[in-house]
Structures are given as C-alpha cells and as structure tokens.
Short mmCIF file of C-alpha atoms in Angstrom, two decimals:
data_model
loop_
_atom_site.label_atom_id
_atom_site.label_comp_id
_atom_site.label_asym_id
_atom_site.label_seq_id
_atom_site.Cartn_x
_atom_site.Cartn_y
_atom_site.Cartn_z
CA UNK C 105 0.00 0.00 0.00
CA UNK C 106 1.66 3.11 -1.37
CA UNK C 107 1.03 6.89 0.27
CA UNK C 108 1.01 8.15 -2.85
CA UNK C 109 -1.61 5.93 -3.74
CA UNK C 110 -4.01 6.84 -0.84
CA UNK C 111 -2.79 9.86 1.07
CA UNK C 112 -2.94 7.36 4.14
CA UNK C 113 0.66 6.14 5.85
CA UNK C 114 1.54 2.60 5.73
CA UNK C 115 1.61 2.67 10.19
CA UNK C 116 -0.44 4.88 11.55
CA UNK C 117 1.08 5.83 15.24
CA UNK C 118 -1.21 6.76 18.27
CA UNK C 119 -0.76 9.37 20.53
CA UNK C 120 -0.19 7.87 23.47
CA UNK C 121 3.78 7.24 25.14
CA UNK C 122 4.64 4.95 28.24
CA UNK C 123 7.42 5.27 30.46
CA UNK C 124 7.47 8.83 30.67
CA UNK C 125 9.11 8.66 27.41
CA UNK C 126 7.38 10.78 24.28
CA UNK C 127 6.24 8.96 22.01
CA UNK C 128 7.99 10.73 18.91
CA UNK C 129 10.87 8.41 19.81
CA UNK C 130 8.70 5.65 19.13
CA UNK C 131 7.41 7.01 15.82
CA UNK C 132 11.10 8.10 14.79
CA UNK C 133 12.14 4.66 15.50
CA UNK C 134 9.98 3.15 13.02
CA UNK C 135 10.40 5.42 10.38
CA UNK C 136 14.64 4.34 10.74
CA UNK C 137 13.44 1.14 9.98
CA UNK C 138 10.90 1.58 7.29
CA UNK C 139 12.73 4.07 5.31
CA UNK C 140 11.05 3.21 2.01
CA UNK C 141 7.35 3.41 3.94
CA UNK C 142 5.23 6.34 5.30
CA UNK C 143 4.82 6.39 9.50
CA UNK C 144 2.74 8.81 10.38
CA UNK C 145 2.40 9.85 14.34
CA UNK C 146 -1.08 11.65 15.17
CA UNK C 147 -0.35 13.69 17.64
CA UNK C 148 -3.89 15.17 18.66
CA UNK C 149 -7.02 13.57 19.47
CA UNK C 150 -8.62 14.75 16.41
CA UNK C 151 -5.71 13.80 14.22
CA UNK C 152 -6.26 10.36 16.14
CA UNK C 153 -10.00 10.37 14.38
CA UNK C 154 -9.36 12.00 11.32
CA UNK C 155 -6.19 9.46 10.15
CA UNK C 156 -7.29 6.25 11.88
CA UNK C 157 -10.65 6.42 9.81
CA UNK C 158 -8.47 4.88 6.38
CA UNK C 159 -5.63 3.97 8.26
CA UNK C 160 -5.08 -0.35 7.90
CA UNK C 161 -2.32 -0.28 10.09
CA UNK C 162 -2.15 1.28 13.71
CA UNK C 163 0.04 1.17 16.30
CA UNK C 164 -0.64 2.57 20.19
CA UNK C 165 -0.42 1.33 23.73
CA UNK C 166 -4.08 1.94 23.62
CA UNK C 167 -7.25 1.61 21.20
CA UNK C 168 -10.51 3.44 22.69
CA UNK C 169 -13.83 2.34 21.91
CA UNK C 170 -14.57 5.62 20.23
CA UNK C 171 -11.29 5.26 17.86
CA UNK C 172 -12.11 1.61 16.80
CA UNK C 173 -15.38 2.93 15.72
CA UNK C 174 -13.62 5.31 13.37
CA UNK C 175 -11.31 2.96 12.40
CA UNK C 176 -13.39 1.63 9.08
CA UNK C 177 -10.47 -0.07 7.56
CA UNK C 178 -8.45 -1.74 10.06
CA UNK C 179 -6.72 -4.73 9.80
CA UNK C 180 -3.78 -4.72 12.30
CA UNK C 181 -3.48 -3.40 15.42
CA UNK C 182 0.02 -3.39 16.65
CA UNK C 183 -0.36 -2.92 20.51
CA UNK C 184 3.09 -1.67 22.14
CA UNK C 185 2.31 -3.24 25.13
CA UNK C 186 2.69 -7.30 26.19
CA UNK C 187 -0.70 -7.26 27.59
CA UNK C 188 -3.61 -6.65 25.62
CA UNK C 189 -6.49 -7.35 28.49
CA UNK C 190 -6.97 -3.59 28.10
CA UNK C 191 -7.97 -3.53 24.73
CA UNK C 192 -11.32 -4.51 23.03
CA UNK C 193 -10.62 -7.96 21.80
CA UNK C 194 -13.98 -9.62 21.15
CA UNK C 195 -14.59 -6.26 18.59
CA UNK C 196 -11.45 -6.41 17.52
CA UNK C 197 -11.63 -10.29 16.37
CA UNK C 198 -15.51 -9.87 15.17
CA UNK C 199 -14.08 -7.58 12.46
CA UNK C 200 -11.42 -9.73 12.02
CA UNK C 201 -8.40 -7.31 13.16
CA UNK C 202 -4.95 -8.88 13.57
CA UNK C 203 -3.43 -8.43 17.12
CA UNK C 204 0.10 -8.53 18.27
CA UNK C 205 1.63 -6.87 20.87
CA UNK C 206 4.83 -6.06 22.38
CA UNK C 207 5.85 -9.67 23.79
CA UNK C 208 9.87 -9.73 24.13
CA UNK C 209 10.36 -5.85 24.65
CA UNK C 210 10.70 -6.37 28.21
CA UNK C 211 12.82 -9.35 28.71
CA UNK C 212 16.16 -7.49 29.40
CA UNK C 213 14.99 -5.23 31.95
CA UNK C 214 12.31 -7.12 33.85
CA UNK C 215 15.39 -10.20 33.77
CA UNK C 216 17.31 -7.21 35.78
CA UNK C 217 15.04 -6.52 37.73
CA UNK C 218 14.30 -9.64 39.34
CA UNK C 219 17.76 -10.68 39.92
CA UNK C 220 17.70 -7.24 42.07
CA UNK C 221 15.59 -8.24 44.17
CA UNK C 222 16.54 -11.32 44.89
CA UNK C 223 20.00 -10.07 45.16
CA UNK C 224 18.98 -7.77 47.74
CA UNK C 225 17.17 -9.74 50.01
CA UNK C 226 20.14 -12.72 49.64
CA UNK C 227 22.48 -10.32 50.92
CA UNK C 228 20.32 -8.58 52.72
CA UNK C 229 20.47 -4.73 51.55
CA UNK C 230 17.92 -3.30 52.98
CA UNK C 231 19.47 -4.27 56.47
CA UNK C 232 22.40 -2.84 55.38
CA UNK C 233 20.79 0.78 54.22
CA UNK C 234 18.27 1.05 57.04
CA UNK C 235 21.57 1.07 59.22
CA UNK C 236 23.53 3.82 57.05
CA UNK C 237 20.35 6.05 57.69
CA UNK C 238 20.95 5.27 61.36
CA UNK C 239 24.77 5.37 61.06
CA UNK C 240 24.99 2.26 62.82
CA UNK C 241 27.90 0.31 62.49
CA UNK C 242 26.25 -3.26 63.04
CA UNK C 243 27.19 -6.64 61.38
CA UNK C 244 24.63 -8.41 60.20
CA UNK C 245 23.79 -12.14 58.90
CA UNK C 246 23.30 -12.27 55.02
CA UNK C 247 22.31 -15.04 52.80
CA UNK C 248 23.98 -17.21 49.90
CA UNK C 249 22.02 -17.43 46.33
CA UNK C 250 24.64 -20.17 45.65
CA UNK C 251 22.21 -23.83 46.19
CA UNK C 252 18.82 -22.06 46.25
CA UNK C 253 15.80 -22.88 44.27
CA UNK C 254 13.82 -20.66 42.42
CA UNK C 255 10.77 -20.99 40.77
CA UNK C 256 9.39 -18.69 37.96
CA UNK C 257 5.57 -18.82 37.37
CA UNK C 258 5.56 -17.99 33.76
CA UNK C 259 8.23 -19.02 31.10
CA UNK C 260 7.21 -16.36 28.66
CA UNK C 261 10.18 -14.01 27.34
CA UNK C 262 9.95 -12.77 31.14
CA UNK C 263 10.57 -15.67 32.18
CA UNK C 264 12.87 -17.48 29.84
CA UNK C 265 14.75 -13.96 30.62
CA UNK C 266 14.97 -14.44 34.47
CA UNK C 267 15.95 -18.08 33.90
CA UNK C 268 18.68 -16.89 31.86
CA UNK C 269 20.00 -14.64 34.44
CA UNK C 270 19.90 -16.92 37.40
CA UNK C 271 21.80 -19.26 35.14
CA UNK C 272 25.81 -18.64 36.42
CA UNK C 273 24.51 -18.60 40.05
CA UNK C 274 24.77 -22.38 40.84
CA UNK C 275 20.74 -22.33 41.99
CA UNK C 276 18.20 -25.20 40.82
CA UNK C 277 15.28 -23.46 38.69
CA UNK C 278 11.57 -24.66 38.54
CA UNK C 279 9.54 -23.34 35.64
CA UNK C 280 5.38 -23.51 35.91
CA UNK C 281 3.49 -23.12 32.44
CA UNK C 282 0.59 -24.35 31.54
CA UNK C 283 1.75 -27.33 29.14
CA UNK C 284 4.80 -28.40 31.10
CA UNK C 285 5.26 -30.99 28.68
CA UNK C 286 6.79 -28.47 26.53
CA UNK C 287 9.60 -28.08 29.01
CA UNK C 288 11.62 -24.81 29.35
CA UNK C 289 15.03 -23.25 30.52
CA UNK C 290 14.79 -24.33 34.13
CA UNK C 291 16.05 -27.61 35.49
CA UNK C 292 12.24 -28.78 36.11
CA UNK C 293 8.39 -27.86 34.44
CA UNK C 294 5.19 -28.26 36.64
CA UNK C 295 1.86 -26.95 35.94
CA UNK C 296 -0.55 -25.09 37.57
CA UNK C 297 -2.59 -27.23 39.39
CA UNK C 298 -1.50 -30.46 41.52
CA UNK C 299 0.69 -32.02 43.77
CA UNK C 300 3.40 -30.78 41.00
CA UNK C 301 2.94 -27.09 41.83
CA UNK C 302 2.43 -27.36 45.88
CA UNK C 303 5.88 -29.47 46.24
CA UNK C 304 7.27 -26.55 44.16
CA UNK C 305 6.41 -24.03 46.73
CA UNK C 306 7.28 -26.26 49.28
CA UNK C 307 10.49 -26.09 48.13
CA UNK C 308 10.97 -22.52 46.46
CA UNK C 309 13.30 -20.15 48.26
CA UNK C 310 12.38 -17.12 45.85
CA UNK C 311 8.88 -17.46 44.25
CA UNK C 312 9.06 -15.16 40.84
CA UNK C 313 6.05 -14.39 39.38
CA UNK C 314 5.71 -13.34 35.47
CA UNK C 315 2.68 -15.10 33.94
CA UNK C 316 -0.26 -13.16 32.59
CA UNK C 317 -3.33 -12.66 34.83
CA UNK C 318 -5.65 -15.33 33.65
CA UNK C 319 -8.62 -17.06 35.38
CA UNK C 320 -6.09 -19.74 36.20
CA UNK C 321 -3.71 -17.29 37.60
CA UNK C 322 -5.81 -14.98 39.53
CA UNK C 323 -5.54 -15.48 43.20
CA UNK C 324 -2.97 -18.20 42.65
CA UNK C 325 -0.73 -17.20 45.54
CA UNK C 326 -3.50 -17.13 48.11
CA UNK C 327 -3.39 -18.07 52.13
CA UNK C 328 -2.69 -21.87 51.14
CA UNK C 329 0.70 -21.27 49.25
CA UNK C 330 1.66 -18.93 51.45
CA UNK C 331 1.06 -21.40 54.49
CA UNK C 332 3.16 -24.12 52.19
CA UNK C 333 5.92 -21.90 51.52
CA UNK C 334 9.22 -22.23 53.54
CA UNK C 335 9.35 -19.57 56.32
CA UNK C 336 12.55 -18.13 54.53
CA UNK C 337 11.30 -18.04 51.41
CA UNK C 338 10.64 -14.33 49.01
CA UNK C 339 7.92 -13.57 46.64
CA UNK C 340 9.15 -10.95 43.75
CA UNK C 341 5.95 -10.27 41.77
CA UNK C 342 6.56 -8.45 38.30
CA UNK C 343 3.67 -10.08 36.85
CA UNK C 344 0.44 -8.57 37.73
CA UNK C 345 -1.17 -8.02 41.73
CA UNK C 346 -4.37 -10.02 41.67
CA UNK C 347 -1.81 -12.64 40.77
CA UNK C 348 -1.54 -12.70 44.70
CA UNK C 349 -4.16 -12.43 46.92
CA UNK C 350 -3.14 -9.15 48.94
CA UNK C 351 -4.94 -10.10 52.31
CA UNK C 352 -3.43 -13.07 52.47
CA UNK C 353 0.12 -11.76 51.73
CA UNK C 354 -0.56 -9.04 54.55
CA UNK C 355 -1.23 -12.14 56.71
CA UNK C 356 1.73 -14.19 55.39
CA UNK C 357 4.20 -10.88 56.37
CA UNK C 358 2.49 -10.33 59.77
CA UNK C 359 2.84 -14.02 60.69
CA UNK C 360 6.51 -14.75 59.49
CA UNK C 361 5.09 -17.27 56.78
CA UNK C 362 7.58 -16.26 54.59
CA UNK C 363 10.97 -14.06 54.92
CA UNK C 364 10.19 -10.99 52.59
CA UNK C 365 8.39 -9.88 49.44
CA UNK C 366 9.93 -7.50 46.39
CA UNK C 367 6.29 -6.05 44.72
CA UNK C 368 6.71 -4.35 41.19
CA UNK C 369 2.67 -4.78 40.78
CA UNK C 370 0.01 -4.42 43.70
CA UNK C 371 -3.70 -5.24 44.30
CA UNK C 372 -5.04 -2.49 43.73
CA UNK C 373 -2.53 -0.16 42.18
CA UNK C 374 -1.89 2.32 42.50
CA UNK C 375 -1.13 1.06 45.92
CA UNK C 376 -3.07 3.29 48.49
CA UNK C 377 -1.15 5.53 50.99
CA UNK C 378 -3.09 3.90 54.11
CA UNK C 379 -1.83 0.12 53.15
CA UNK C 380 0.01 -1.89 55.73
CA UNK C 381 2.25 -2.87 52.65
CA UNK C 382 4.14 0.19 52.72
CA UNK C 383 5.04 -0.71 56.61
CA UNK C 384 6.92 -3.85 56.48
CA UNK C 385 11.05 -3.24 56.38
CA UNK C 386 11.04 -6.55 54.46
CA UNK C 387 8.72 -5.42 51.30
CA UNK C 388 10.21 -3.46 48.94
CA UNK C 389 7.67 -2.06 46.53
CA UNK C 390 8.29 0.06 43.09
CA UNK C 391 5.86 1.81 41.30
CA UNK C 392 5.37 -0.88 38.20
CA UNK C 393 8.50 0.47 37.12
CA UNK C 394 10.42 -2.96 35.86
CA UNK C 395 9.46 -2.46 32.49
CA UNK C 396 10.92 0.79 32.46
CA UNK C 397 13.98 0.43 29.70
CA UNK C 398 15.32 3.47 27.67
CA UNK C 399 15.87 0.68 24.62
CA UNK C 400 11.86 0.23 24.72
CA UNK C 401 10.76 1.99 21.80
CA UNK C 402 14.13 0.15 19.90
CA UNK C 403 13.01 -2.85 20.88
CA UNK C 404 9.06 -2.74 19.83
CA UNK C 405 10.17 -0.74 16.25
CA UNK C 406 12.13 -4.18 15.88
CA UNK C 407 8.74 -6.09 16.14
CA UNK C 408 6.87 -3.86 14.43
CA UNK C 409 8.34 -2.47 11.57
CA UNK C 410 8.92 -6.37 10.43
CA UNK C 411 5.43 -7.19 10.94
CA UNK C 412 4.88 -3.97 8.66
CA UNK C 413 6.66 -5.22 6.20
CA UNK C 414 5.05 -9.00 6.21
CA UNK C 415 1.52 -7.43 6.34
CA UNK C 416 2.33 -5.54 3.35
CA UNK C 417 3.79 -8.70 1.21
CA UNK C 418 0.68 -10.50 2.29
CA UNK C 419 -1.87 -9.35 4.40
CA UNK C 420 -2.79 -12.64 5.39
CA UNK C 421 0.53 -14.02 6.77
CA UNK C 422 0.75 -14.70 10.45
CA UNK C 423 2.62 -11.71 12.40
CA UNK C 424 5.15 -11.84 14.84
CA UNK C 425 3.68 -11.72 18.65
CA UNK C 426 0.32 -12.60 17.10
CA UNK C 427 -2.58 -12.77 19.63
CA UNK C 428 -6.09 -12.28 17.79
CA UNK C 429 -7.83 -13.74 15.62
#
C-alpha cells in the first residue's frame, strides 16, 4: 500500500507514550526502519479520528472504543504493550483485526530486575541501608544465592529472561506453564494445578512471578501457598497483583510465613497511601517500574516495523507476537 496511492501512511502511530518517554521516539524509530514506507504519528485527538478512519495499520499502547469505531479499515493493530487485556478484543476479532503486541520488549529489563531483588534480600540490603540512615555500624547475617531454588511462574520471554539470568549462580530453577510438557530453561516444568505445583512451593526459596493474569492465575498465591511456603522463602511479583491475593500476603508478612516480598505490581494499584504494605522493612515495593527500559521503543520498532513489512507482502501471513484472531 503506497502513500502516494491513498494519502494514508503505511503505520499509523497513536498518541499515546509509556514510560514517561514521548512517544515521537517511538514514531522516529519506526520510520529508521521503514525508510522506504510512510509512519505517520497523530499527535492530537482529532488527528487520532481524522487518520485512523483509512488507516489499515495502527500502532498505540491503547485503542478506545470511540477510535475503533472510526477505524473503518483496520486490519492490524500493533499494541506496544505485552498485555492486551486492556484492549477490546472480542470487537477487535468480530471484524477480524490482527493483534500482536509487544511480547519480548521487556525481557532485558524485567530479567534485571528480578535478579535485584533477589540479590537484595540474599544479601540482605535493605538491612544494610536502614543502618547507614541510622549510622549504625552493626554486622549483620546475610544469605547465599549459591544452592537455592527458584521458581518462575511464567516461562514467557519474562521468564525465559529471568531463567537466563539466574543461570551462572549455581541455583536449581523450577519453571510452571501451563503445558509443562513443553519443558523450558529451568532444570524442572510443573503446571498449575497439583501435587506438581504445591511441592514446588514447598520447596521454592524465591517465588518469581511473570505469567499473565488469567482465570487460572488470579488469586494463585493465596493463604494456602503462602502457608506451604518455607518460612525463609521471598515472593518478587513483576507479573500482575491479583496474581496474589493481597490479604493473604498481609497475613503471610504479619505471621513470618515467609521471609520478605519484592512487589513491582500491587492489588489495587496504584497502591493506596493507608496500606500496611508500605510498613513492612522486608517489602520493597516500586511503582510498576520494571518495564521501564530506555531501549523500549528500539526494541518494539524491531517487532513492528517487520510485521509492517510481512503485512504488506501478504496481508494474510501470520505476524510476529500474534494474539487475535
């Protein structure tokens, strides 16, 4: 599909940015890789209505009911984030838009991330700050990552990422998935439900969570795994918060059920000023701020501007990161 041809660009961006970061980065990023195609960024609401109307490619973090109405000609939505539980899918698949999203992007940084936190409760850094603010010259008892186990719920890119990590630290690694039978980068795969998945806890030293929030994994981490946990096991969460039942993780702190907790997502979030969460030395909670990554907007483009190039060869080939229909 040529410009020329239809006074339409061949991607259509959306106005929205994430991270902070402005979304011209994103739009200049594609247009580096597409150099022989039109990217055009709409930059105002009504530029939003005006261009998506003949647009047949898009690209946004979002995609409003109001927009998809204007949208007459749509046929890929490129979503620039790894969830798309946000968007309209059931509209989008009855007029047979193609979905992908941004699956991949975060790997890197969300891999960091992790081993962070479990790097700072192993060696305990929190002890070790709360005494600089006191100026308290105190030895302390810290931890060994060496001969651990740790479990990732999740062996998407987020997870084959933290895998990857963990790798040179000498620990045993237990992936959960939903078909374990297709096995993974850890040294074991369980599912979801069964004896398989409560021996895992029973033996998980640092509990990682990066699956999606599904019906199967809503609530998953509730008062039972918690009581099955080891007392000096952590939870690091960088999936989503209803992924853990909050109460119950209140209760698990409050009654020593398990050693600490590193929270990237909360139930609800933004979490509320008043929570006990924010009370406990051993939680250490950031603002969903692991997928921050300054190569973001390199990383989608990659994704993207290949998938724009596919869709125009054949507009029926499967995309990368597909996800509807």
């Amino acid at each position: 599909m040529s410009d020329s041809d239809t006074n339409q660009p061949d991607v259509l961006v959306l106005r929205k940015g994430t991270h902070g970061m402005p979304v011209e980065q994103y739009a200049d990023a594609l247009r580096g890789r597409l150099p022989d195609r039109t990217v055009e960024l709409a930059r105002t609401p009504t530029a939003e209505r005006d261009r998506i109307r003949d647009a047949r490619f898009v690209t946004g973090m979002t995609l409003e009911d109001e927009l998809l109405e204007a949208a007459e000609n749509l046929e890929v939505f490129a979503c620039a984030y790894a969830g798309t539980g946000h968007l309209p899918l059931e509209e989008l698949e009855a007029r047979g838009v193609a979905v992908t999203n941004a699956s991949g992007v975060h790997g890197p940084n969300i891999g960091e991330h992790v081993l962070g936190a479990i790097l700072r409760f192993t060696r305990r850094f929190h002890v070790g700050a709360r005494q600089q603010r006191r100026q308290k010259w105190r030895h302390y008892q810290a931890e060994e990552l060496q001969g651990s186990t740790v479990t990732i719920v999740g062996l998407g890119a987020i997870g084959e990422s933290v895998a990857d990590r963990l790798e040179p630290f000498g620990v045993e690694t237990i992936g959960v998935r939903y078909t374990p039978e297709k096995g993974g980068p850890t040294d074991e795969v369980v599912g979801f439900e069964g004896e398989g998945f409560e021996d895992a806890l029973a033996r998980t030293d640092y509990l990682v969570l990066a699956c999606p929030l599904t019906e199967t994994t809503r609530g998953l981490i509730d008062r039972e795994a918690f009581v099955t946990m080891d007392p000096g096991a952590v939870l690091v969460n960088v999936a989503r918060g209803p992924v853990v039942d909050a109460d119950a993780l209140v209760e698990a702190l409050r009654s020593s059920w398990i050693r600490g907790a590193s929270l990237d997502v909360t139930d609800p979030e933004p979490l509320p000023e008043d929570h006990p969460l924010w009370t406990f030395e051993n939680v250490q909670i950031t603002p969903h701020n692991a997928g921050h990554t300054p190569e973001y907007y390199e990383r989608l483009a990659d994704i993207v501007a290949g998938n724009v190039r596919r869709f125009a060869d054949d507009p029926d080939a499967a995309l990368e990161n597909q996800v509807r229909p």
